PDB file of C-alpha atoms and ligand atoms in Angstrom:
ATOM      1  CA  MET A 794     -59.896-200.155 -15.770  1.00  0.00           C
ATOM      2  CA  ASP A 795     -63.157-198.668 -16.950  1.00  0.00           C
ATOM      3  CA  VAL A 796     -62.736-195.052 -15.838  1.00  0.00           C
ATOM      4  CA  SER A 797     -66.357-194.277 -16.703  1.00  0.00           C
ATOM      5  CA  ARG A 798     -67.199-196.382 -13.615  1.00  0.00           C
ATOM      6  CA  PHE A 799     -65.000-194.312 -11.282  1.00  0.00           C
ATOM      7  CA  SER A 800     -67.946-192.097 -10.336  1.00  0.00           C
ATOM      8  CA  ASN A 801     -71.686-192.543  -9.897  1.00  0.00           C
ATOM      9  CA  ARG A 802     -72.292-188.813 -10.361  1.00  0.00           C
ATOM     10  CA  TYR A 803     -69.723-187.396 -12.772  1.00  0.00           C
ATOM     11  CA  SER A 804     -68.600-188.270 -16.289  1.00  0.00           C
ATOM     12  CA  VAL A 805     -65.014-189.452 -16.031  1.00  0.00           C
ATOM     13  CA  ARG A 806     -62.628-189.621 -18.964  1.00  0.00           C
ATOM     14  CA  CYS A 807     -58.901-189.687 -19.583  1.00  0.00           C
ATOM     15  CA  LEU A 808     -57.527-186.191 -20.155  1.00  0.00           C
ATOM     16  CA  THR A 809     -55.349-185.282 -23.142  1.00  0.00           C
ATOM     17  CA  PRO A 810     -53.044-182.375 -24.011  1.00  0.00           C
ATOM     18  CA  ASP A 811     -56.126-180.637 -25.496  1.00  0.00           C
ATOM     19  CA  ASP A 812     -57.488-180.349 -21.941  1.00  0.00           C
ATOM     20  CA  ILE A 813     -54.421-178.652 -20.462  1.00  0.00           C
ATOM     21  CA  ALA A 814     -55.914-175.134 -20.493  1.00  0.00           C
ATOM     22  CA  ASP A 815     -58.930-176.324 -18.475  1.00  0.00           C
ATOM     23  CA  ILE A 816     -56.733-178.295 -16.057  1.00  0.00           C
ATOM     24  CA  TYR A 817     -54.525-175.230 -15.580  1.00  0.00           C
ATOM     25  CA  GLU A 818     -57.615-173.131 -14.828  1.00  0.00           C
ATOM     26  CA  LEU A 819     -58.675-175.603 -12.117  1.00  0.00           C
ATOM     27  CA  CYS A 820     -55.211-176.063 -10.591  1.00  0.00           C
ATOM     28  CA  SER A 821     -54.139-172.420 -10.588  1.00  0.00           C
ATOM     29  CA  GLN A 822     -57.087-171.546  -8.329  1.00  0.00           C
ATOM     30  CA  ASN A 823     -55.527-173.690  -5.559  1.00  0.00           C
ATOM     31  CA  PRO A 824     -52.431-171.667  -4.576  1.00  0.00           C
ATOM     32  CA  LEU A 825     -52.310-173.211  -1.076  1.00  0.00           C
ATOM     33  CA  TYR A 826     -51.501-176.607  -2.565  1.00  0.00           C
ATOM     34  CA  TYR A 827     -48.519-175.218  -4.494  1.00  0.00           C
ATOM     35  CA  HIS A 828     -47.388-173.255  -1.462  1.00  0.00           C
ATOM     36  CA  HIS A 829     -46.834-176.641   0.205  1.00  0.00           C
ATOM     37  CA  CYS A 830     -45.798-178.466  -2.969  1.00  0.00           C
ATOM     38  CA  PRO A 831     -43.799-176.015  -5.126  1.00  0.00           C
ATOM     39  CA  PRO A 832     -43.267-175.003  -7.861  1.00  0.00           C
ATOM     40  CA  PHE A 833     -46.553-173.372  -8.875  1.00  0.00           C
ATOM     41  CA  VAL A 834     -48.420-175.152 -11.678  1.00  0.00           C
ATOM     42  CA  THR A 835     -47.756-174.303 -15.339  1.00  0.00           C
ATOM     43  CA  GLU A 836     -49.178-175.715 -18.561  1.00  0.00           C
ATOM     44  CA  GLN A 837     -45.800-177.415 -19.050  1.00  0.00           C
ATOM     45  CA  SER A 838     -45.854-179.018 -15.583  1.00  0.00           C
ATOM     46  CA  ILE A 839     -49.327-180.418 -16.356  1.00  0.00           C
ATOM     47  CA  ALA A 840     -48.046-181.859 -19.656  1.00  0.00           C
ATOM     48  CA  ASP A 841     -45.123-183.411 -17.747  1.00  0.00           C
ATOM     49  CA  ASP A 842     -47.453-184.847 -15.078  1.00  0.00           C
ATOM     50  CA  MET A 843     -49.547-186.483 -17.809  1.00  0.00           C
ATOM     51  CA  GLN A 844     -46.466-188.559 -18.659  1.00  0.00           C
ATOM     52  CA  ALA A 845     -44.973-189.001 -15.176  1.00  0.00           C
ATOM     53  CA  LEU A 846     -44.755-192.544 -13.810  1.00  0.00           C
ATOM     54  CA  PRO A 847     -43.591-194.190 -10.613  1.00  0.00           C
ATOM     55  CA  PRO A 848     -40.753-196.724 -10.870  1.00  0.00           C
ATOM     56  CA  ARG A 849     -41.433-199.835 -12.986  1.00  0.00           C
ATOM     57  CA  LYS A 850     -44.821-198.596 -14.251  1.00  0.00           C
ATOM     58  CA  THR A 851     -45.785-197.848 -17.853  1.00  0.00           C
ATOM     59  CA  LEU A 852     -48.328-195.482 -19.406  1.00  0.00           C
ATOM     60  CA  SER A 853     -50.697-198.437 -19.789  1.00  0.00           C
ATOM     61  CA  ASP A 854     -51.046-198.387 -15.963  1.00  0.00           C
ATOM     62  CA  LYS A 855     -51.746-194.661 -15.832  1.00  0.00           C
ATOM     63  CA  TYR A 856     -55.122-192.903 -15.946  1.00  0.00           C
ATOM     64  CA  TYR A 857     -54.877-189.127 -15.777  1.00  0.00           C
ATOM     65  CA  VAL A 858     -58.590-188.426 -15.520  1.00  0.00           C
ATOM     66  CA  GLY A 859     -61.042-185.558 -15.383  1.00  0.00           C
ATOM     67  CA  TYR A 860     -64.391-185.578 -13.616  1.00  0.00           C
ATOM     68  CA  TYR A 861     -67.018-183.595 -15.540  1.00  0.00           C
ATOM     69  CA  ASP A 862     -70.345-182.141 -14.502  1.00  0.00           C
ATOM     70  CA  GLY A 863     -71.702-181.565 -18.003  1.00  0.00           C
ATOM     71  CA  GLU A 864     -68.975-179.524 -19.705  1.00  0.00           C
ATOM     72  CA  LYS A 865     -67.429-178.362 -16.441  1.00  0.00           C
ATOM     73  CA  LEU A 866     -64.242-179.967 -15.179  1.00  0.00           C
ATOM     74  CA  VAL A 867     -64.766-180.386 -11.413  1.00  0.00           C
ATOM     75  CA  ALA A 868     -61.836-182.630 -10.440  1.00  0.00           C
ATOM     76  CA  VAL A 869     -58.561-184.027 -11.741  1.00  0.00           C
ATOM     77  CA  MET A 870     -56.923-187.260 -10.628  1.00  0.00           C
ATOM     78  CA  ASP A 871     -53.667-188.966 -11.528  1.00  0.00           C
ATOM     79  CA  PHE A 872     -54.399-192.658 -10.976  1.00  0.00           C
ATOM     80  CA  ILE A 873     -51.884-195.502 -11.288  1.00  0.00           C
ATOM     81  CA  LEU A 874     -53.013-199.113 -11.316  1.00  0.00           C
ATOM     82  CA  GLY A 875     -50.930-201.705  -9.491  1.00  0.00           C
ATOM     83  CA  TYR A 876     -48.514-199.578  -7.505  1.00  0.00           C
ATOM     84  CA  PRO A 877     -46.595-200.252  -5.339  1.00  0.00           C
ATOM     85  CA  ASN A 878     -47.930-203.813  -5.727  1.00  0.00           C
ATOM     86  CA  PRO A 879     -50.448-205.439  -8.099  1.00  0.00           C
ATOM     87  CA  GLU A 880     -53.334-205.274  -5.584  1.00  0.00           C
ATOM     88  CA  THR A 881     -52.908-201.589  -4.801  1.00  0.00           C
ATOM     89  CA  ALA A 882     -53.876-198.443  -6.699  1.00  0.00           C
ATOM     90  CA  PHE A 883     -51.943-195.204  -6.301  1.00  0.00           C
ATOM     91  CA  ILE A 884     -53.359-191.680  -6.442  1.00  0.00           C
ATOM     92  CA  GLY A 885     -50.521-189.389  -7.482  1.00  0.00           C
ATOM     93  CA  PHE A 886     -52.605-186.217  -7.535  1.00  0.00           C
ATOM     94  CA  PHE A 887     -56.144-185.201  -6.721  1.00  0.00           C
ATOM     95  CA  MET A 888     -57.689-181.763  -6.840  1.00  0.00           C
ATOM     96  CA  THR A 889     -61.216-180.387  -6.968  1.00  0.00           C
ATOM     97  CA  ASP A 890     -62.349-177.094  -8.463  1.00  0.00           C
ATOM     98  CA  VAL A 891     -62.590-174.297  -5.884  1.00  0.00           C
ATOM     99  CA  SER A 892     -66.226-173.716  -6.844  1.00  0.00           C
ATOM    100  CA  VAL A 893     -67.213-177.139  -5.451  1.00  0.00           C
ATOM    101  CA  GLN A 894     -64.836-177.492  -2.493  1.00  0.00           C
ATOM    102  CA  GLY A 895     -66.187-178.108   0.995  1.00  0.00           C
ATOM    103  CA  ARG A 896     -69.411-179.655  -0.281  1.00  0.00           C
ATOM    104  CA  GLY A 897     -68.495-183.320  -0.086  1.00  0.00           C
ATOM    105  CA  VAL A 898     -67.590-183.623  -3.773  1.00  0.00           C
ATOM    106  CA  GLY A 899     -64.023-184.802  -3.129  1.00  0.00           C
ATOM    107  CA  SER A 900     -65.140-187.333  -0.522  1.00  0.00           C
ATOM    108  CA  GLU A 901     -67.849-188.725  -2.777  1.00  0.00           C
ATOM    109  CA  ILE A 902     -65.357-189.100  -5.634  1.00  0.00           C
ATOM    110  CA  ILE A 903     -62.930-191.018  -3.408  1.00  0.00           C
ATOM    111  CA  ASP A 904     -65.700-193.143  -1.949  1.00  0.00           C
ATOM    112  CA  ASN A 905     -67.082-194.068  -5.393  1.00  0.00           C
ATOM    113  CA  LEU A 906     -63.575-194.837  -6.624  1.00  0.00           C
ATOM    114  CA  CYS A 907     -62.820-197.109  -3.672  1.00  0.00           C
ATOM    115  CA  SER A 908     -66.122-198.979  -4.169  1.00  0.00           C
ATOM    116  CA  TYR A 909     -65.317-199.558  -7.831  1.00  0.00           C
ATOM    117  CA  LEU A 910     -61.739-200.654  -7.130  1.00  0.00           C
ATOM    118  CA  LYS A 911     -63.001-203.146  -4.598  1.00  0.00           C
ATOM    119  CA  THR A 912     -65.231-204.720  -7.248  1.00  0.00           C
ATOM    120  CA  CYS A 913     -62.103-205.004  -9.436  1.00  0.00           C
ATOM    121  CA  GLY A 914     -60.400-207.056  -6.720  1.00  0.00           C
ATOM    122  CA  LEU A 915     -57.981-204.409  -5.506  1.00  0.00           C
ATOM    123  CA  THR A 916     -57.248-204.443  -1.774  1.00  0.00           C
ATOM    124  CA  GLY A 917     -55.843-200.983  -1.086  1.00  0.00           C
ATOM    125  CA  VAL A 918     -55.274-197.418  -2.238  1.00  0.00           C
ATOM    126  CA  ARG A 919     -52.074-195.537  -1.533  1.00  0.00           C
ATOM    127  CA  LEU A 920     -51.164-191.878  -1.824  1.00  0.00           C
ATOM    128  CA  GLY A 921     -49.097-189.156  -0.259  1.00  0.00           C
ATOM    129  CA  TRP A 922     -49.697-185.668   1.076  1.00  0.00           C
ATOM    130  CA  VAL A 923     -47.215-182.941   1.701  1.00  0.00           C
ATOM    131  CA  LYS A 924     -46.325-182.720   5.366  1.00  0.00           C
ATOM    132  CA  GLY A 925     -47.675-179.481   6.788  1.00  0.00           C
ATOM    133  CA  ASN A 926     -50.618-179.217   4.351  1.00  0.00           C
ATOM    134  CA  PRO A 927     -53.530-179.391   6.839  1.00  0.00           C
ATOM    135  CA  GLN A 928     -56.150-179.274   4.076  1.00  0.00           C
ATOM    136  CA  ALA A 929     -54.806-182.451   2.473  1.00  0.00           C
ATOM    137  CA  LYS A 930     -54.116-184.266   5.726  1.00  0.00           C
ATOM    138  CA  HIS A 931     -57.625-183.596   7.095  1.00  0.00           C
ATOM    139  CA  PHE A 932     -59.225-184.585   3.816  1.00  0.00           C
ATOM    140  CA  TRP A 933     -57.420-187.911   3.504  1.00  0.00           C
ATOM    141  CA  HIS A 934     -57.916-188.780   7.184  1.00  0.00           C
ATOM    142  CA  LYS A 935     -61.618-188.037   6.779  1.00  0.00           C
ATOM    143  CA  ASN A 936     -61.617-190.414   3.812  1.00  0.00           C
ATOM    144  CA  GLY A 937     -60.146-193.365   5.675  1.00  0.00           C
ATOM    145  CA  PHE A 938     -56.440-193.024   4.836  1.00  0.00           C
ATOM    146  CA  THR A 939     -53.864-193.557   7.561  1.00  0.00           C
ATOM    147  CA  GLU A 940     -50.140-192.900   7.637  1.00  0.00           C
ATOM    148  CA  THR A 941     -47.954-195.892   6.781  1.00  0.00           C
ATOM    149  CA  GLY A 942     -45.005-194.429   8.677  1.00  0.00           C
ATOM    150  CA  VAL A 943     -43.106-193.984   5.408  1.00  0.00           C
ATOM    151  CA  THR A 944     -42.072-190.512   4.276  1.00  0.00           C
ATOM    152  CA  CYS A 945     -40.022-189.345   1.307  1.00  0.00           C
ATOM    153  CA  SER A 946     -38.617-186.073   0.028  1.00  0.00           C
ATOM    154  CA  PRO A 947     -38.955-185.806  -3.771  1.00  0.00           C
ATOM    155  CA  GLY A 948     -38.453-182.026  -3.623  1.00  0.00           C
ATOM    156  CA  PRO A 949     -38.015-179.248  -1.057  1.00  0.00           C
ATOM    157  CA  TYR A 950     -40.823-180.824   1.011  1.00  0.00           C
ATOM    158  CA  THR A 951     -41.675-184.099   2.739  1.00  0.00           C
ATOM    159  CA  VAL A 952     -44.398-186.448   1.513  1.00  0.00           C
ATOM    160  CA  VAL A 953     -46.310-188.522   4.075  1.00  0.00           C
ATOM    161  CA  VAL A 954     -47.347-191.870   2.552  1.00  0.00           C
ATOM    162  CA  ALA A 955     -50.830-193.077   3.531  1.00  0.00           C
ATOM    163  CA  HIS A 956     -52.991-196.100   2.762  1.00  0.00           C
ATOM    164  CA  ARG A 957     -56.650-197.110   2.795  1.00  0.00           C
ATOM    165  CA  ASP A 958     -57.429-200.777   3.214  1.00  0.00           C
ATOM    166  CA  LEU A 959     -60.320-201.564   0.861  1.00  0.00           C
ATOM    167  CA  GLU A 960     -61.075-204.813   2.653  1.00  0.00           C
ATOM    168  CA  LYS A 961     -62.061-202.835   5.753  1.00  0.00           C
ATOM    169  CA  SER A 962     -64.162-200.211   3.959  1.00  0.00           C
TER     170      SER A 962
HETATM  171  C1  LIG B1276     -58.421-181.551  -0.544  1.00  0.00           C
HETATM  172  C2  LIG B1276     -59.524-181.461  -1.588  1.00  0.00           C
HETATM  173  C3  LIG B1276     -59.285-182.502  -2.674  1.00  0.00           C
HETATM  174  C4  LIG B1276     -60.871-181.745  -0.889  1.00  0.00           C
HETATM  175  O1  LIG B1276     -61.918-181.661  -1.863  1.00  0.00           O
HETATM  176  P1  LIG B1276     -63.395-181.204  -1.437  1.00  0.00           P
HETATM  177  O2  LIG B1276     -64.256-181.352  -2.638  1.00  0.00           O
HETATM  178  O3  LIG B1276     -63.340-179.888  -0.749  1.00  0.00           O
HETATM  179  O4  LIG B1276     -63.712-182.348  -0.392  1.00  0.00           O
HETATM  180  P2  LIG B1276     -64.890-182.529   0.659  1.00  0.00           P
HETATM  181  O5  LIG B1276     -65.865-181.399   0.636  1.00  0.00           O
HETATM  182  O6  LIG B1276     -65.400-183.903   0.453  1.00  0.00           O
HETATM  183  O7  LIG B1276     -64.089-182.546   2.020  1.00  0.00           O
HETATM  184  C5  LIG B1276     -63.716-181.386   2.640  1.00  0.00           C
HETATM  185  C6  LIG B1276     -62.661-181.785   3.667  1.00  0.00           C
HETATM  186  O8  LIG B1276     -61.368-181.484   3.159  1.00  0.00           O
HETATM  187  C7  LIG B1276     -60.598-180.873   4.185  1.00  0.00           C
HETATM  188  N1  LIG B1276     -60.429-179.471   3.827  1.00  0.00           N
HETATM  189  C8  LIG B1276     -60.852-178.868   2.705  1.00  0.00           C
HETATM  190  N2  LIG B1276     -60.469-177.580   2.714  1.00  0.00           N
HETATM  191  C9  LIG B1276     -59.789-177.393   3.868  1.00  0.00           C
HETATM  192  C10 LIG B1276     -59.112-176.274   4.460  1.00  0.00           C
HETATM  193  N3  LIG B1276     -59.050-175.073   3.855  1.00  0.00           N
HETATM  194  N4  LIG B1276     -58.509-176.461   5.660  1.00  0.00           N
HETATM  195  C11 LIG B1276     -58.526-177.660   6.293  1.00  0.00           C
HETATM  196  N5  LIG B1276     -59.159-178.744   5.773  1.00  0.00           N
HETATM  197  C12 LIG B1276     -59.769-178.603   4.574  1.00  0.00           C
HETATM  198  C13 LIG B1276     -61.398-181.030   5.460  1.00  0.00           C
HETATM  199  O9  LIG B1276     -61.099-182.291   6.020  1.00  0.00           O
HETATM  200  C14 LIG B1276     -62.816-181.022   4.950  1.00  0.00           C
HETATM  201  O10 LIG B1276     -63.658-181.717   5.792  1.00  0.00           O
HETATM  202  P3  LIG B1276     -64.766-180.918   6.653  1.00  0.00           P
HETATM  203  O11 LIG B1276     -65.622-180.232   5.629  1.00  0.00           O
HETATM  204  O12 LIG B1276     -65.451-181.988   7.415  1.00  0.00           O
HETATM  205  O13 LIG B1276     -63.981-179.968   7.509  1.00  0.00           O
HETATM  206  C15 LIG B1276     -59.640-180.042  -2.190  1.00  0.00           C
HETATM  207  O14 LIG B1276     -59.769-179.125  -1.151  1.00  0.00           O
HETATM  208  C16 LIG B1276     -58.446-179.686  -3.047  1.00  0.00           C
HETATM  209  O15 LIG B1276     -58.430-179.972  -4.232  1.00  0.00           O
HETATM  210  N6  LIG B1276     -57.421-179.044  -2.452  1.00  0.00           N
HETATM  211  C17 LIG B1276     -56.228-178.662  -3.164  1.00  0.00           C
HETATM  212  C18 LIG B1276     -55.441-179.857  -3.641  1.00  0.00           C
HETATM  213  C19 LIG B1276     -55.077-180.832  -2.550  1.00  0.00           C
HETATM  214  O16 LIG B1276     -54.695-180.469  -1.441  1.00  0.00           O
HETATM  215  N7  LIG B1276     -55.193-182.128  -2.912  1.00  0.00           N
HETATM  216  C20 LIG B1276     -54.936-183.222  -1.996  1.00  0.00           C
HETATM  217  C21 LIG B1276     -53.507-183.659  -2.018  1.00  0.00           C
HETATM  218  S1  LIG B1276     -53.073-184.631  -3.465  1.00  0.00           S
END
């Protein structure tokens, strides 16, 4: 994966532990997300997320990326290649900075990503949102994701698994 091609507008690069303070600043401004998906973010939970993997995947499949407008971090995404199958990408986490929300930034990022993944030969993108988080549900519906019918409960909440078919978009 060439993450620099994830976006037509923003500079995209893999984030490192040196970026944790900036990631925390972005995430901590989104309390509604953590209300639905507790516990609230900490610098340690970000460090843990940078290493977290779904079953059978390795860090070579993982791209924990930041989208930059100049020096400003505007979005964070946890991207896994080839999960749950080789033709599918998985978004484990996606969040935009409050200062840019509601202006189409998130949708453009997802649209650009899907276009790039299609050129790489991938056929679908999968993700989950926390049941009862209307912000997330509306956003992913608006961006062409539909419920697979699968749900899971990795914590004190239920995750609704959704999919976007890249061959249709
Ligand atoms: C969801 C999120 C990524 C959207 O990013 P964004 O840059 O605002 O995206 P866009 O401007 O392209 O899209 C906005 C859409 O998101 C949804 N949305 C955003 N804020 C919302 C809110 N407070 N209530 C309901 N829907 C909301 C709506 O569908 C909205 O579409 P509309 O403007 O047509 O009503 C961003 O709000 C965010 O980071 N939220 C916190 C983290 C989160 O919930 N992540 C997704 C789950 S992993």
